[in-house]
Coordinates of C-alpha atoms in Angstrom, one line a residue:
X102 CA -54.8 -40.6 0.4
X103 CA -52.2 -42.4 -1.7
X104 CA -53.9 -41.1 -4.8
X105 CA -53.9 -37.6 -3.5
X106 CA -50.2 -37.9 -2.9
X107 CA -49.6 -39.0 -6.4
X108 CA -51.8 -36.3 -7.9
X109 CA -50.3 -33.6 -5.5
X110 CA -52.4 -30.6 -6.8
X111 CA -50.6 -27.2 -6.8
X112 CA -52.1 -23.8 -6.4
X113 CA -50.5 -20.4 -7.1
X114 CA -50.5 -17.7 -4.5
X115 CA -49.7 -14.0 -4.9
X116 CA -48.0 -12.2 -2.0
X117 CA -47.2 -8.5 -1.8
X118 CA -43.7 -7.5 -0.6
X119 CA -42.9 -3.9 0.6
X120 CA -39.3 -2.6 0.3
X121 CA -38.4 0.5 2.2
X122 CA -35.5 2.8 1.1
X123 CA -32.2 2.3 2.7
X124 CA -30.6 4.9 5.0
X125 CA -26.9 4.2 5.4
X126 CA -25.1 6.0 8.3
X127 CA -21.3 6.2 7.8
X128 CA -19.5 7.0 11.0
X129 CA -15.9 8.3 10.9
X130 CA -14.1 6.2 13.5
X131 CA -10.7 7.8 13.1
X132 CA -8.6 9.4 15.8
X133 CA -9.2 12.9 14.5
X134 CA -12.7 12.7 15.9
X135 CA -11.4 12.0 19.4
X136 CA -8.8 14.7 18.8
X137 CA -11.6 17.2 18.2
X138 CA -13.4 15.7 21.3
X139 CA -16.5 14.8 19.3
X140 CA -16.9 11.2 20.2
X141 CA -19.9 11.7 22.5
X142 CA -21.6 14.1 20.0
X143 CA -21.4 11.5 17.3
X144 CA -22.6 8.7 19.5
X145 CA -25.6 10.8 20.5
X146 CA -26.4 11.8 17.0
X147 CA -26.2 8.2 15.8
X148 CA -28.5 7.1 18.6
X149 CA -31.1 9.7 17.9
X150 CA -31.2 8.6 14.2
X151 CA -31.5 4.9 15.0
X152 CA -34.2 5.4 17.6
X153 CA -36.4 7.8 15.8
X154 CA -39.8 6.0 15.0
X155 CA -40.7 8.1 11.9
X156 CA -37.2 7.5 10.4
X157 CA -37.5 3.8 11.1
X158 CA -40.9 3.6 9.6
X159 CA -39.7 5.1 6.4
X160 CA -36.2 3.7 6.1
X161 CA -34.2 0.5 6.7
X162 CA -31.3 1.9 8.7
X163 CA -27.8 0.4 8.3
X164 CA -24.9 1.8 10.2
X165 CA -21.2 1.4 9.3
X166 CA -17.9 2.7 10.7
X167 CA -14.9 3.5 8.6
X168 CA -11.2 4.4 8.8
X169 CA -9.0 3.0 6.1
X170 CA -11.6 0.3 5.6
X171 CA -15.4 0.1 6.1
X172 CA -17.2 -2.4 8.3
X173 CA -20.7 -2.8 9.8
X174 CA -21.1 -1.0 13.1
X175 CA -21.1 -3.3 16.1
X176 CA -19.1 -1.2 18.5
X177 CA -18.0 2.4 18.3
X178 CA -14.4 3.1 19.1
X179 CA -12.5 6.1 17.5
X180 CA -9.1 4.4 17.1
X181 CA -8.6 4.2 13.3
X182 CA -5.3 5.6 12.3
X183 CA -6.3 6.6 8.7
X184 CA -9.4 8.0 7.1
X185 CA -10.7 7.0 3.6
X186 CA -14.0 8.7 3.1
X187 CA -14.0 8.0 -0.7
X188 CA -13.7 4.2 -0.2
X189 CA -16.6 4.2 2.4
X190 CA -19.0 6.1 0.1
X191 CA -18.1 3.9 -2.9
X192 CA -18.6 0.7 -0.9
X193 CA -22.1 1.7 0.2
X194 CA -23.0 2.8 -3.3
X195 CA -22.0 -0.6 -4.6
X196 CA -23.8 -2.4 -1.8
X197 CA -27.2 -0.8 -2.4
X198 CA -26.7 -0.2 -6.1
X199 CA -30.2 -1.4 -7.1
X200 CA -32.1 0.2 -4.2
X201 CA -33.5 3.6 -3.3
X202 CA -31.0 4.8 -0.8
X203 CA -29.5 7.8 1.0
X204 CA -26.2 8.3 2.9
X205 CA -25.7 10.2 6.2
X206 CA -22.0 10.9 6.7
X207 CA -20.8 11.7 10.2
X208 CA -17.3 13.1 9.9
X209 CA -15.0 16.0 10.2
X210 CA -14.3 15.8 6.5
X211 CA -10.5 15.3 6.9
X212 CA -9.3 12.5 4.7
X213 CA -5.7 11.1 4.9
X214 CA -5.7 8.4 2.3
X215 CA -7.6 7.4 -0.9
X216 CA -9.1 9.3 -3.8
X217 CA -10.4 12.8 -3.3
X218 CA -14.1 12.4 -2.2
X219 CA -15.1 15.9 -3.1
X220 CA -16.2 15.0 -6.7
X221 CA -17.1 11.4 -6.1
X222 CA -19.7 9.8 -8.4
X223 CA -22.5 8.8 -6.1
X224 CA -26.0 7.8 -7.2
X225 CA -27.2 8.2 -3.7
X226 CA -27.8 11.5 -2.1
X227 CA -25.2 12.3 0.6
X228 CA -26.0 14.3 3.8
X229 CA -22.7 15.2 5.5
X230 CA -22.9 16.1 9.2
X231 CA -20.0 18.3 10.2
X232 CA -18.3 17.4 13.5
X233 CA -15.3 19.3 14.8
X234 CA -14.2 22.9 15.1
X235 CA -15.1 24.9 12.0
X236 CA -13.4 28.1 13.2
X237 CA -10.3 28.9 11.1
X238 CA -7.3 29.2 13.5
X239 CA -3.8 30.4 12.6
X240 CA -1.7 27.4 11.8
X241 CA 1.8 26.6 10.6
X242 CA 2.6 23.1 9.4
X243 CA 5.1 20.9 7.6
X244 CA 3.1 19.6 4.7
X245 CA 5.8 17.6 3.0
X246 CA 9.4 16.6 3.5
X247 CA 11.7 15.1 0.8
X248 CA 15.0 13.5 1.5
X249 CA 17.1 10.7 0.1
X250 CA 17.2 7.5 2.1
X251 CA 20.9 7.1 1.7
X252 CA 24.0 9.3 1.7
X253 CA 27.8 8.8 1.8
X254 CA 30.0 9.9 4.6
X255 CA 31.4 13.4 4.4
X256 CA 28.9 14.0 1.6
X257 CA 26.1 16.6 1.4
X258 CA 22.6 15.4 1.0
X259 CA 19.6 17.6 0.0
X260 CA 16.6 18.2 2.3
X261 CA 13.5 19.9 0.9
X262 CA 10.7 21.0 3.2
X263 CA 7.3 22.5 2.2
X264 CA 5.7 24.8 4.8
X265 CA 2.1 25.9 4.8
X266 CA 0.4 28.8 6.7
X267 CA -3.3 29.2 7.4
X268 CA -4.3 32.6 8.5
X269 CA -5.0 36.2 7.4
X270 CA -2.3 38.1 9.4
X271 CA 1.4 38.4 8.5
X272 CA 3.5 36.2 10.8
X273 CA 7.2 35.3 11.2
X274 CA 8.6 32.1 12.6
X275 CA 11.9 30.1 12.7
X276 CA 12.5 26.9 10.9
X277 CA 15.1 24.5 12.2
X278 CA 16.6 21.1 11.7
X279 CA 17.9 19.2 14.7
X280 CA 20.2 16.2 15.1
X281 CA 20.7 14.7 18.5
X282 CA 19.4 17.8 20.2
X283 CA 21.8 20.1 18.3
X284 CA 20.7 22.6 15.6
X285 CA 22.2 21.8 12.2
X286 CA 20.2 24.3 10.2
X287 CA 18.0 27.3 10.9
X288 CA 16.2 30.0 8.8
X289 CA 13.8 32.8 9.6
X290 CA 10.6 32.7 7.5
X291 CA 7.7 35.1 7.0
X292 CA 4.1 34.3 5.9
X293 CA 1.0 36.3 4.9
X294 CA -2.4 35.6 3.6
X295 CA -1.1 35.8 0.0
X296 CA 2.3 34.3 0.7
X297 CA 1.2 31.2 2.6
X298 CA 3.6 28.6 1.1
X299 CA 7.3 28.4 1.7
X300 CA 9.9 25.9 0.4
X301 CA 13.0 25.4 2.3
X302 CA 15.9 23.7 0.5
X303 CA 19.2 22.9 2.2
X304 CA 22.1 20.5 2.1
X305 CA 23.2 18.7 5.3
X306 CA 26.6 17.0 5.7
X307 CA 26.9 13.3 6.5
X308 CA 29.5 13.3 9.2
X309 CA 28.9 9.8 10.8
X310 CA 28.4 6.4 9.3
X311 CA 25.1 4.5 10.1
X312 CA 21.5 5.4 10.5
X313 CA 21.1 9.1 11.4
X314 CA 17.9 10.6 12.7
X315 CA 16.9 14.3 12.3
X316 CA 13.9 16.4 13.3
X317 CA 12.5 19.3 11.1
X318 CA 10.6 21.8 13.2
X319 CA 8.9 25.2 12.7
X320 CA 8.5 27.4 15.8
X321 CA 4.9 28.0 17.2
X322 CA 3.3 31.4 16.5
X323 CA 1.0 33.3 18.8
X324 CA -2.6 32.0 18.7
X325 CA -1.7 28.7 17.1
X326 CA -3.9 25.9 18.4
X327 CA -2.4 22.7 16.9
X328 CA 1.4 22.4 17.1
X329 CA 1.5 18.6 16.5
X330 CA 2.0 19.3 12.8
X331 CA 4.9 21.7 13.4
X332 CA 7.6 19.0 13.4
X333 CA 8.5 15.9 11.4
X334 CA 11.2 13.3 11.9
X335 CA 13.3 11.8 9.1
X336 CA 16.3 9.5 8.8
X337 CA 19.2 9.0 6.4
X338 CA 21.5 6.0 6.2
X339 CA 25.1 7.1 5.8
X340 CA 27.3 4.7 3.9
X341 CA 31.1 4.9 3.9
X342 CA 31.9 3.9 0.3
X343 CA 32.1 5.3 -3.2
X344 CA 30.9 3.5 -6.3
X345 CA 32.2 3.4 -9.9
X346 CA 29.9 2.0 -12.5
X347 CA 30.9 0.9 -16.0
X348 CA 28.3 0.7 -18.8
X349 CA 29.4 -1.4 -21.8
X350 CA 27.1 -1.3 -24.8
X351 CA 26.9 -2.7 -28.3
X352 CA 24.5 0.0 -29.6
X353 CA 23.8 3.7 -29.0
X354 CA 20.5 4.1 -27.3
X355 CA 18.7 6.7 -25.1
X356 CA 18.7 4.3 -22.2
X357 CA 22.4 4.9 -21.8
X358 CA 22.0 8.6 -21.0
X359 CA 19.1 7.9 -18.7
X360 CA 21.1 5.3 -16.7
X361 CA 24.0 7.6 -16.4
X362 CA 21.8 10.5 -15.3
X363 CA 19.8 8.4 -12.7
X364 CA 22.9 6.7 -11.2
X365 CA 24.8 10.0 -10.9
X366 CA 22.0 11.8 -9.0
X367 CA 23.9 10.3 -6.1
X368 CA 27.1 12.3 -6.1
X369 CA 29.1 9.4 -4.7
X370 CA 28.6 7.4 -7.9
X371 CA 30.3 8.0 -11.2
X372 CA 29.4 6.3 -14.5
X373 CA 31.7 5.6 -17.5
X374 CA 30.0 4.7 -20.8
X375 CA 32.0 2.8 -23.5
X376 CA 31.1 1.1 -26.8
X377 CA 32.4 -2.5 -26.4
X378 CA 34.8 -2.0 -29.3
X379 CA 36.4 1.1 -27.6
X380 CA 36.9 -0.4 -24.1
X381 CA 40.5 -1.0 -23.2
X382 CA 40.4 -0.6 -19.4
X383 CA 40.2 -3.2 -16.6
X384 CA 36.7 -4.2 -15.3
X385 CA 38.3 -4.6 -11.8
X386 CA 38.4 -0.8 -11.6
X387 CA 34.6 -0.8 -11.2
X388 CA 32.2 -2.1 -8.5
X389 CA 29.4 -2.7 -11.1
X390 CA 29.4 -3.5 -14.8
X391 CA 26.2 -2.8 -16.8
X392 CA 26.0 -4.9 -19.9
X393 CA 23.7 -3.2 -22.4
X394 CA 22.4 -5.6 -25.1
X395 CA 25.7 -7.7 -25.3
X396 CA 26.8 -9.7 -28.3
X397 CA 29.8 -11.8 -29.4
X398 CA 32.1 -8.8 -28.9
X399 CA 31.5 -9.2 -25.1
X400 CA 33.2 -12.6 -25.0
X401 CA 36.3 -11.4 -23.2
X402 CA 34.3 -9.3 -20.8
X403 CA 32.2 -12.2 -19.7
X404 CA 35.3 -14.3 -19.2
X405 CA 36.7 -11.7 -16.9
X406 CA 33.4 -11.3 -15.0
X407 CA 33.4 -15.1 -14.4
X408 CA 37.0 -15.2 -13.2
X409 CA 36.7 -12.1 -11.0
X410 CA 33.1 -12.9 -9.9
X411 CA 32.2 -9.3 -10.7
X412 CA 28.7 -8.0 -10.1
X413 CA 26.8 -7.1 -13.2
X414 CA 23.5 -5.8 -14.5
X415 CA 22.5 -7.2 -17.9
X416 CA 19.8 -5.3 -20.0
X417 CA 18.2 -7.1 -22.9
X418 CA 16.6 -5.6 -26.0
X419 CA 15.9 -6.0 -29.7
X420 CA 19.7 -6.1 -30.5
X421 CA 20.9 -8.6 -27.8
X422 CA 22.4 -11.8 -29.2
X423 CA 20.6 -14.5 -27.2
X424 CA 22.4 -17.3 -28.9
X425 CA 25.6 -15.9 -27.4
X426 CA 24.1 -15.2 -24.0
X427 CA 22.5 -18.7 -23.8
X428 CA 26.0 -20.2 -24.1
X429 CA 27.5 -18.3 -21.2
X430 CA 25.8 -20.4 -18.5
X431 CA 24.7 -17.4 -16.5
X432 CA 21.8 -19.1 -14.9
X433 CA 19.1 -18.0 -17.3
X434 CA 18.3 -18.6 -21.0
X435 CA 15.7 -17.4 -23.5
X436 CA 14.2 -19.4 -26.3
X437 CA 13.5 -16.6 -28.8
X438 CA 11.4 -16.3 -31.9
X439 CA 12.3 -14.0 -34.8
X440 CA 10.0 -11.2 -33.6
X441 CA 9.8 -8.6 -30.8
X442 CA 7.1 -8.0 -28.1
X443 CA 6.2 -5.1 -25.8
X444 CA 6.2 -6.1 -22.1
X445 CA 4.5 -4.0 -19.4
X446 CA 5.6 -4.4 -15.7
X447 CA 3.8 -5.9 -12.7
X448 CA 5.3 -5.3 -9.3
X449 CA 5.9 -8.3 -7.0
X450 CA 5.0 -7.8 -3.4
X451 CA 7.1 -10.8 -2.4
X452 CA 10.4 -9.4 -3.6
X453 CA 12.8 -9.2 -0.6
X454 CA 16.3 -8.8 -2.0
X455 CA 16.3 -5.2 -1.1
X456 CA 13.6 -2.7 -0.1
X457 CA 11.7 -1.2 -3.1
X458 CA 8.3 0.4 -3.2
X459 CA 5.9 0.2 -6.1
X460 CA 6.3 3.4 -8.0
X461 CA 3.4 2.6 -10.3
X462 CA 5.3 0.1 -12.5
X463 CA 2.0 -1.1 -14.1
X464 CA 1.4 2.4 -15.4
X465 CA 4.8 2.8 -17.1
X466 CA 5.2 2.3 -20.8
X467 CA 6.1 -1.3 -22.0
X468 CA 9.7 -2.3 -22.6
X469 CA 10.7 -3.9 -26.0
X470 CA 12.4 -7.2 -26.1
X471 CA 12.7 -10.3 -28.3
X472 CA 9.7 -12.7 -27.9
X473 CA 10.3 -16.0 -26.2
X474 CA 10.2 -17.9 -22.9
X475 CA 12.7 -17.2 -20.2
X476 CA 14.1 -20.2 -18.3
X477 CA 15.9 -19.5 -15.0
X478 CA 18.0 -22.3 -13.5
X479 CA 19.5 -20.5 -10.5
X480 CA 18.0 -19.2 -7.2
X481 CA 16.5 -15.8 -7.9
X482 CA 14.1 -13.1 -6.8
X483 CA 11.6 -11.5 -9.2
X484 CA 11.0 -7.7 -8.7
X485 CA 8.9 -7.3 -11.9
X486 CA 6.8 -9.7 -13.9
X487 CA 5.9 -9.3 -17.6
X488 CA 2.5 -7.9 -18.4
X489 CA 1.3 -8.4 -22.0
X490 CA -1.7 -6.2 -23.0
X491 CA -2.9 -6.0 -19.4
X492 CA -2.5 -9.7 -18.7
X493 CA 0.0 -10.5 -16.0
X494 CA 2.2 -13.5 -16.7
X495 CA 4.6 -15.6 -14.6
X496 CA 7.5 -14.6 -16.9
X497 CA 10.1 -12.3 -15.2
X498 CA 10.8 -8.8 -16.4
X499 CA 13.4 -7.9 -13.8
X500 CA 15.2 -10.4 -11.6
X501 CA 18.1 -10.5 -9.2
X502 CA 20.4 -13.5 -8.8
X503 CA 23.1 -14.4 -6.2
X504 CA 25.6 -17.2 -6.5
X505 CA 28.8 -17.7 -4.5
X506 CA 28.8 -14.0 -3.4
X507 CA 28.4 -12.8 -7.0
X508 CA 25.4 -10.6 -7.5
X509 CA 23.6 -10.0 -10.8
X510 CA 20.4 -8.6 -12.2
X511 CA 18.7 -9.0 -15.6
X512 CA 16.2 -6.6 -17.2
X513 CA 14.4 -8.3 -20.1
X514 CA 13.6 -5.2 -22.2
X515 CA 14.9 -1.9 -23.5
X516 CA 13.2 1.5 -23.1
X517 CA 14.1 2.8 -19.6
X518 CA 14.2 6.3 -21.0
X519 CA 10.4 6.0 -21.4
X520 CA 10.0 4.9 -17.8
X521 CA 11.9 8.0 -16.5
X522 CA 9.8 10.3 -18.6
X523 CA 6.5 8.7 -17.6
X524 CA 7.6 8.8 -13.9
X525 CA 8.1 12.5 -14.2
X526 CA 4.7 13.0 -15.8
X527 CA 3.0 11.0 -13.0
X528 CA 4.7 12.7 -10.1
X529 CA 6.3 15.9 -11.5
X530 CA 9.6 14.6 -10.4
X531 CA 12.3 12.1 -11.4
X532 CA 12.8 11.1 -7.8
X533 CA 10.8 7.9 -7.8
X534 CA 12.6 6.4 -10.9
X535 CA 16.0 7.6 -9.8
X536 CA 15.5 6.1 -6.4
X537 CA 14.5 2.8 -8.0
X538 CA 17.7 2.7 -10.1
X539 CA 19.7 3.8 -7.1
X540 CA 18.4 1.0 -5.0
X541 CA 19.2 -1.6 -7.7
X542 CA 22.7 -0.1 -8.2
X543 CA 23.4 0.0 -4.4
X544 CA 22.5 -3.6 -4.0
X545 CA 24.5 -4.8 -7.0
X546 CA 27.6 -2.6 -6.2
X547 CA 27.8 -3.9 -2.7
X548 CA 30.4 -6.6 -2.0
X549 CA 28.9 -7.7 1.3
X550 CA 28.7 -11.4 1.7
X551 CA 25.2 -12.8 1.4
X552 CA 23.5 -13.8 4.7
X553 CA 21.1 -16.7 5.0
X554 CA 18.8 -14.4 7.0
X555 CA 17.8 -11.1 5.5
X556 CA 15.4 -8.7 7.2
X557 CA 13.6 -5.7 5.7
X558 CA 12.3 -3.0 8.0
X559 CA 11.8 0.7 7.8
X560 CA 14.0 3.0 9.9
X561 CA 11.1 5.3 10.9
X562 CA 7.4 4.5 11.7
X563 CA 4.7 7.0 12.6
X564 CA 3.0 6.8 16.0
X565 CA 0.4 4.1 16.4
X566 CA 1.2 2.5 13.1
X567 CA 1.5 -1.2 12.4
X568 CA 5.1 -2.2 12.4
X569 CA 5.5 -4.5 9.4
X570 CA 8.7 -6.5 9.1
X571 CA 9.6 -9.2 6.6
X572 CA 12.4 -11.7 6.5
X573 CA 13.9 -14.0 3.9
X574 CA 15.7 -17.2 5.1
X575 CA 17.6 -19.7 3.0
X576 CA 19.2 -23.1 3.6
X577 CA 23.0 -23.7 3.2
X578 CA 22.5 -23.8 -0.6
X579 CA 20.9 -20.3 -0.5
X580 CA 17.5 -21.8 -1.5
X581 CA 14.5 -20.4 0.3
X582 CA 13.6 -22.5 3.3
X583 CA 9.9 -22.6 4.2
X584 CA 10.4 -25.1 7.1
X585 CA 12.0 -22.6 9.5
X586 CA 10.4 -20.9 12.5
X587 CA 11.4 -17.3 13.0
X588 CA 10.9 -15.0 15.9
X589 CA 11.5 -11.3 16.5
X590 CA 12.4 -9.7 19.8
X591 CA 11.8 -5.9 20.0
X592 CA 13.3 -4.0 22.9
X593 CA 12.5 -0.4 23.8
X594 CA 15.9 1.3 24.4
X595 CA 14.5 3.6 27.1
X596 CA 12.1 1.4 29.1
X597 CA 13.8 -1.9 28.2
X598 CA 10.3 -3.4 27.6
X599 CA 10.5 -6.5 25.4
X600 CA 8.0 -7.7 22.8
X601 CA 8.2 -11.1 21.2
X602 CA 6.4 -11.9 18.0
X603 CA 6.5 -14.9 15.6
X604 CA 6.8 -14.7 11.9
X605 CA 4.1 -16.1 9.5
X606 CA 4.9 -17.6 6.1
X607 CA 3.2 -15.5 3.4
X608 CA 4.0 -15.6 -0.3
X609 CA 7.4 -17.2 0.0
X610 CA 8.5 -14.8 2.7
X611 CA 8.3 -14.5 6.5
X612 CA 6.3 -11.6 7.7
X613 CA 5.2 -10.2 11.1
X614 CA 3.2 -7.2 12.3
X615 CA 3.6 -5.5 15.7
X616 CA 1.1 -3.1 17.1
X617 CA 0.6 -0.8 20.0
X618 CA 4.3 0.2 20.4
X619 CA 4.8 3.6 22.1
X620 CA 7.0 6.3 20.5
X621 CA 10.7 5.8 21.0
X622 CA 13.9 4.0 19.8
X623 CA 13.8 0.3 19.4
X624 CA 16.4 -2.5 18.8
X625 CA 15.3 -5.8 17.3
X626 CA 16.7 -9.3 16.9
X627 CA 15.4 -11.8 14.5
X628 CA 16.3 -15.4 15.3
X629 CA 15.8 -18.8 13.5
X630 CA 14.7 -21.4 16.1
X631 CA 17.1 -24.3 16.3
X632 CA 19.8 -22.4 14.4
X633 CA 22.6 -20.1 15.5
X634 CA 21.5 -17.5 12.9
X635 CA 20.4 -14.0 13.9
X636 CA 19.9 -10.6 12.3
X637 CA 19.9 -7.3 14.2
X638 CA 18.6 -3.8 13.5
X639 CA 16.9 -0.8 14.9
X640 CA 14.0 1.6 14.1
X641 CA 12.3 4.6 15.6
X642 CA 8.7 5.3 16.3
X643 CA 7.9 9.0 16.1
X644 CA 5.3 11.1 17.8
X645 CA 3.8 12.0 14.4
X646 CA 0.2 11.0 14.0
X647 CA -1.4 12.0 10.8
X648 CA -4.9 12.2 12.3
X649 CA -3.8 14.9 14.7
X650 CA -2.5 17.2 12.0
X651 CA -5.8 19.0 11.4
X652 CA -6.8 22.2 13.1
X653 CA -10.5 22.2 12.1
X654 CA -13.2 20.3 10.3
X655 CA -13.2 20.5 6.5
X656 CA -16.7 21.9 6.0
X657 CA -15.9 23.3 2.6
X658 CA -15.2 19.9 1.1
X659 CA -18.2 18.3 2.8
X660 CA -20.4 21.1 1.3
X661 CA -19.1 20.4 -2.2
X662 CA -19.8 16.7 -1.6
X663 CA -23.4 17.5 -0.7
X664 CA -23.8 19.8 -3.6
X665 CA -22.4 17.3 -6.1
X666 CA -24.7 14.5 -4.9
X667 CA -27.9 16.6 -4.6
X668 CA -27.7 16.2 -0.8
X669 CA -27.4 18.9 1.9
X670 CA -24.9 19.8 4.5
X671 CA -25.9 19.9 8.2
X672 CA -24.1 20.7 11.4
X673 CA -24.1 18.5 14.5
X674 CA -26.8 20.5 16.2
X675 CA -29.2 20.4 13.3
X676 CA -30.5 16.8 13.6
X677 CA -34.1 17.9 13.6
X678 CA -33.6 19.7 10.3
X679 CA -32.1 16.5 8.9
X680 CA -35.0 14.4 10.0
X681 CA -37.6 16.7 8.6
X682 CA -35.7 16.8 5.2
X683 CA -35.5 13.0 5.0
X684 CA -39.2 12.6 5.9
X685 CA -40.4 15.3 3.5
X686 CA -38.3 14.1 0.6
X687 CA -40.7 12.2 -1.7
X688 CA -37.9 10.6 -3.7
X689 CA -37.6 8.2 -0.8
X690 CA -40.6 5.9 -1.0
X691 CA -41.5 2.3 -0.2
X692 CA -41.8 0.1 -3.3
X693 CA -44.2 -2.8 -3.5
X694 CA -43.9 -5.8 -5.7
X695 CA -46.0 -8.9 -6.1
X696 CA -44.4 -12.3 -5.7
X697 CA -46.2 -15.4 -7.2
X698 CA -45.5 -18.5 -5.1
X699 CA -46.5 -22.1 -5.9
X700 CA -47.9 -24.2 -3.0
X701 CA -49.2 -27.7 -2.6
X702 CA -52.9 -27.8 -2.0
X703 CA -52.5 -30.7 0.4
X704 CA -49.8 -30.8 3.0
X705 CA -48.2 -34.0 1.8
X706 CA -46.2 -34.5 5.1
X707 CA -49.3 -34.9 7.1
X708 CA -51.0 -37.1 4.5
X709 CA -47.9 -39.3 4.4
X710 CA -47.9 -39.5 8.2
X711 CA -51.5 -40.6 8.3
X712 CA -51.0 -43.2 5.5
X713 CA -48.0 -44.7 7.3
X714 CA -50.0 -44.7 10.6
X715 CA -53.0 -46.5 9.1
X716 CA -50.8 -49.1 7.4
X717 CA -49.0 -49.7 10.7
X718 CA -52.3 -50.1 12.6
X719 CA -53.7 -52.5 10.0
X720 CA -50.5 -54.5 10.2
X721 CA -50.7 -54.9 14.0
X722 CA -54.4 -55.7 13.9
X723 CA -53.9 -58.4 11.2
X724 CA -50.9 -59.8 13.2
X725 CA -53.0 -59.8 16.4
X726 CA -55.8 -61.8 14.8
X727 CA -53.5 -64.1 13.0
X728 CA -54.4 -62.8 9.5
X729 CA -50.7 -62.4 8.6

């Protein structure tokens, strides 16, 4: 037996393994399904697919639900607030990339986020099943509303509204804008089958300081089924101040004109541009000084900025004198080499100095600056990091600094004119870029004393959305303090219901998420436990739910999806046709492959057990007879 264990002969064994094709069932779990009252129909359809013997014999069935994300189906609740059909299809394609597979899509075809699924590249055939009303009803809706986030008191701010009509008859309606229950604008509009889009542009007056809420609404027409998309809320923060901006430059450059144009899109801001050699005025006459590629000629200006603690925005470039700047003790230096580099931009999600969305910074052309390492010695926040040839670095491209109530910002690169042009090409509007410059200027031009606790929250949230609020807390030296415990108290102004939520520390910022708040006006208070430090604010949750804006199922798009993936469109009452098509399709077949396995001829565990047992018995017998 010991010899057999040492030899341990091995034999090879061939086994056959059958692999059935995969049938993925994607279930749209968004609120639009319950809005169309199709929840029971989808559950029944899914149950019939999963229980069918013939389908189970031919396919391995895997079911998933999706909204904004996709996940395996364990329970079916139609509560998702957004729909991303494209992401769900792509995820299943990636999951079963190397297998024979098909996709059944149970949906109304209405997508609210993500890439257009109509022309998606899918290796797997897709069989969309249409749920929801396919009848085309007359419908008026507000498809888009554009408005500036800020305005100045007694100033006019523009509002642009895009209205859409679905129907064949000519209809008339009334468009209005309300504030506090009072009408501030109204206009009669007419639609027809050919003239189904109207653009309303108007200017409203900012008469009161603070956060002001408005409602844009279009009156219901006869026969209209869905009126939830007839109105939309928006807000404007009215500021009681005017801003004068000074641009001092050592060179003539296209960036100067772009900065002036972007800043002055807000009529309450005026910009004066001077070559440094021609400037004879006082910098105290301006709320913000923009220093464009400064050199030794700026020596007097920097002295005045330090004495007066003026806020400034410094823009670097190929002509900036870094030897001069490094001597100014501004809190940052750059060790340069005698060459230039092109720096792309990467947006930082942890930036909390002011609210700024990502406008696609990583897709904008690179900025040009002298090559070298930036060293920052003061407390700062980074809005944009440098990106070199697609590789994100930890070097800053755009930072903000704050020291003893003096605010400053530094952009390490020239070429903003390219950014504004690229932004227009991407969105057919200068609005995103101008808003970005406007946010930066508004922060820098403000003389408000810095608070140790800063809170960022939106003024308007759609119904059933997750309320995301972030906070930035510093110690007495204005250095970020990660040791604190923050809490938010949210109060419904009508019902007085109170919700308490703690903050979590994520990426050098405190963040919290609040769910399941009903529509209404809310006040909030953010407190630091153990400290007498608080921040206050308010926001509004509207009745607007994007998943309830559709009047019917989008069968046309689902049909195109089926055609482009060699699948076929079915309706909810055609389950038997779908089954027959799947069973009859010979492209779905079971594959068989042989697997060679090596096995021991002798089960060594049992042999070892017997050997140990015999040795043990021999030992006891010898011991008993005194042979040991």
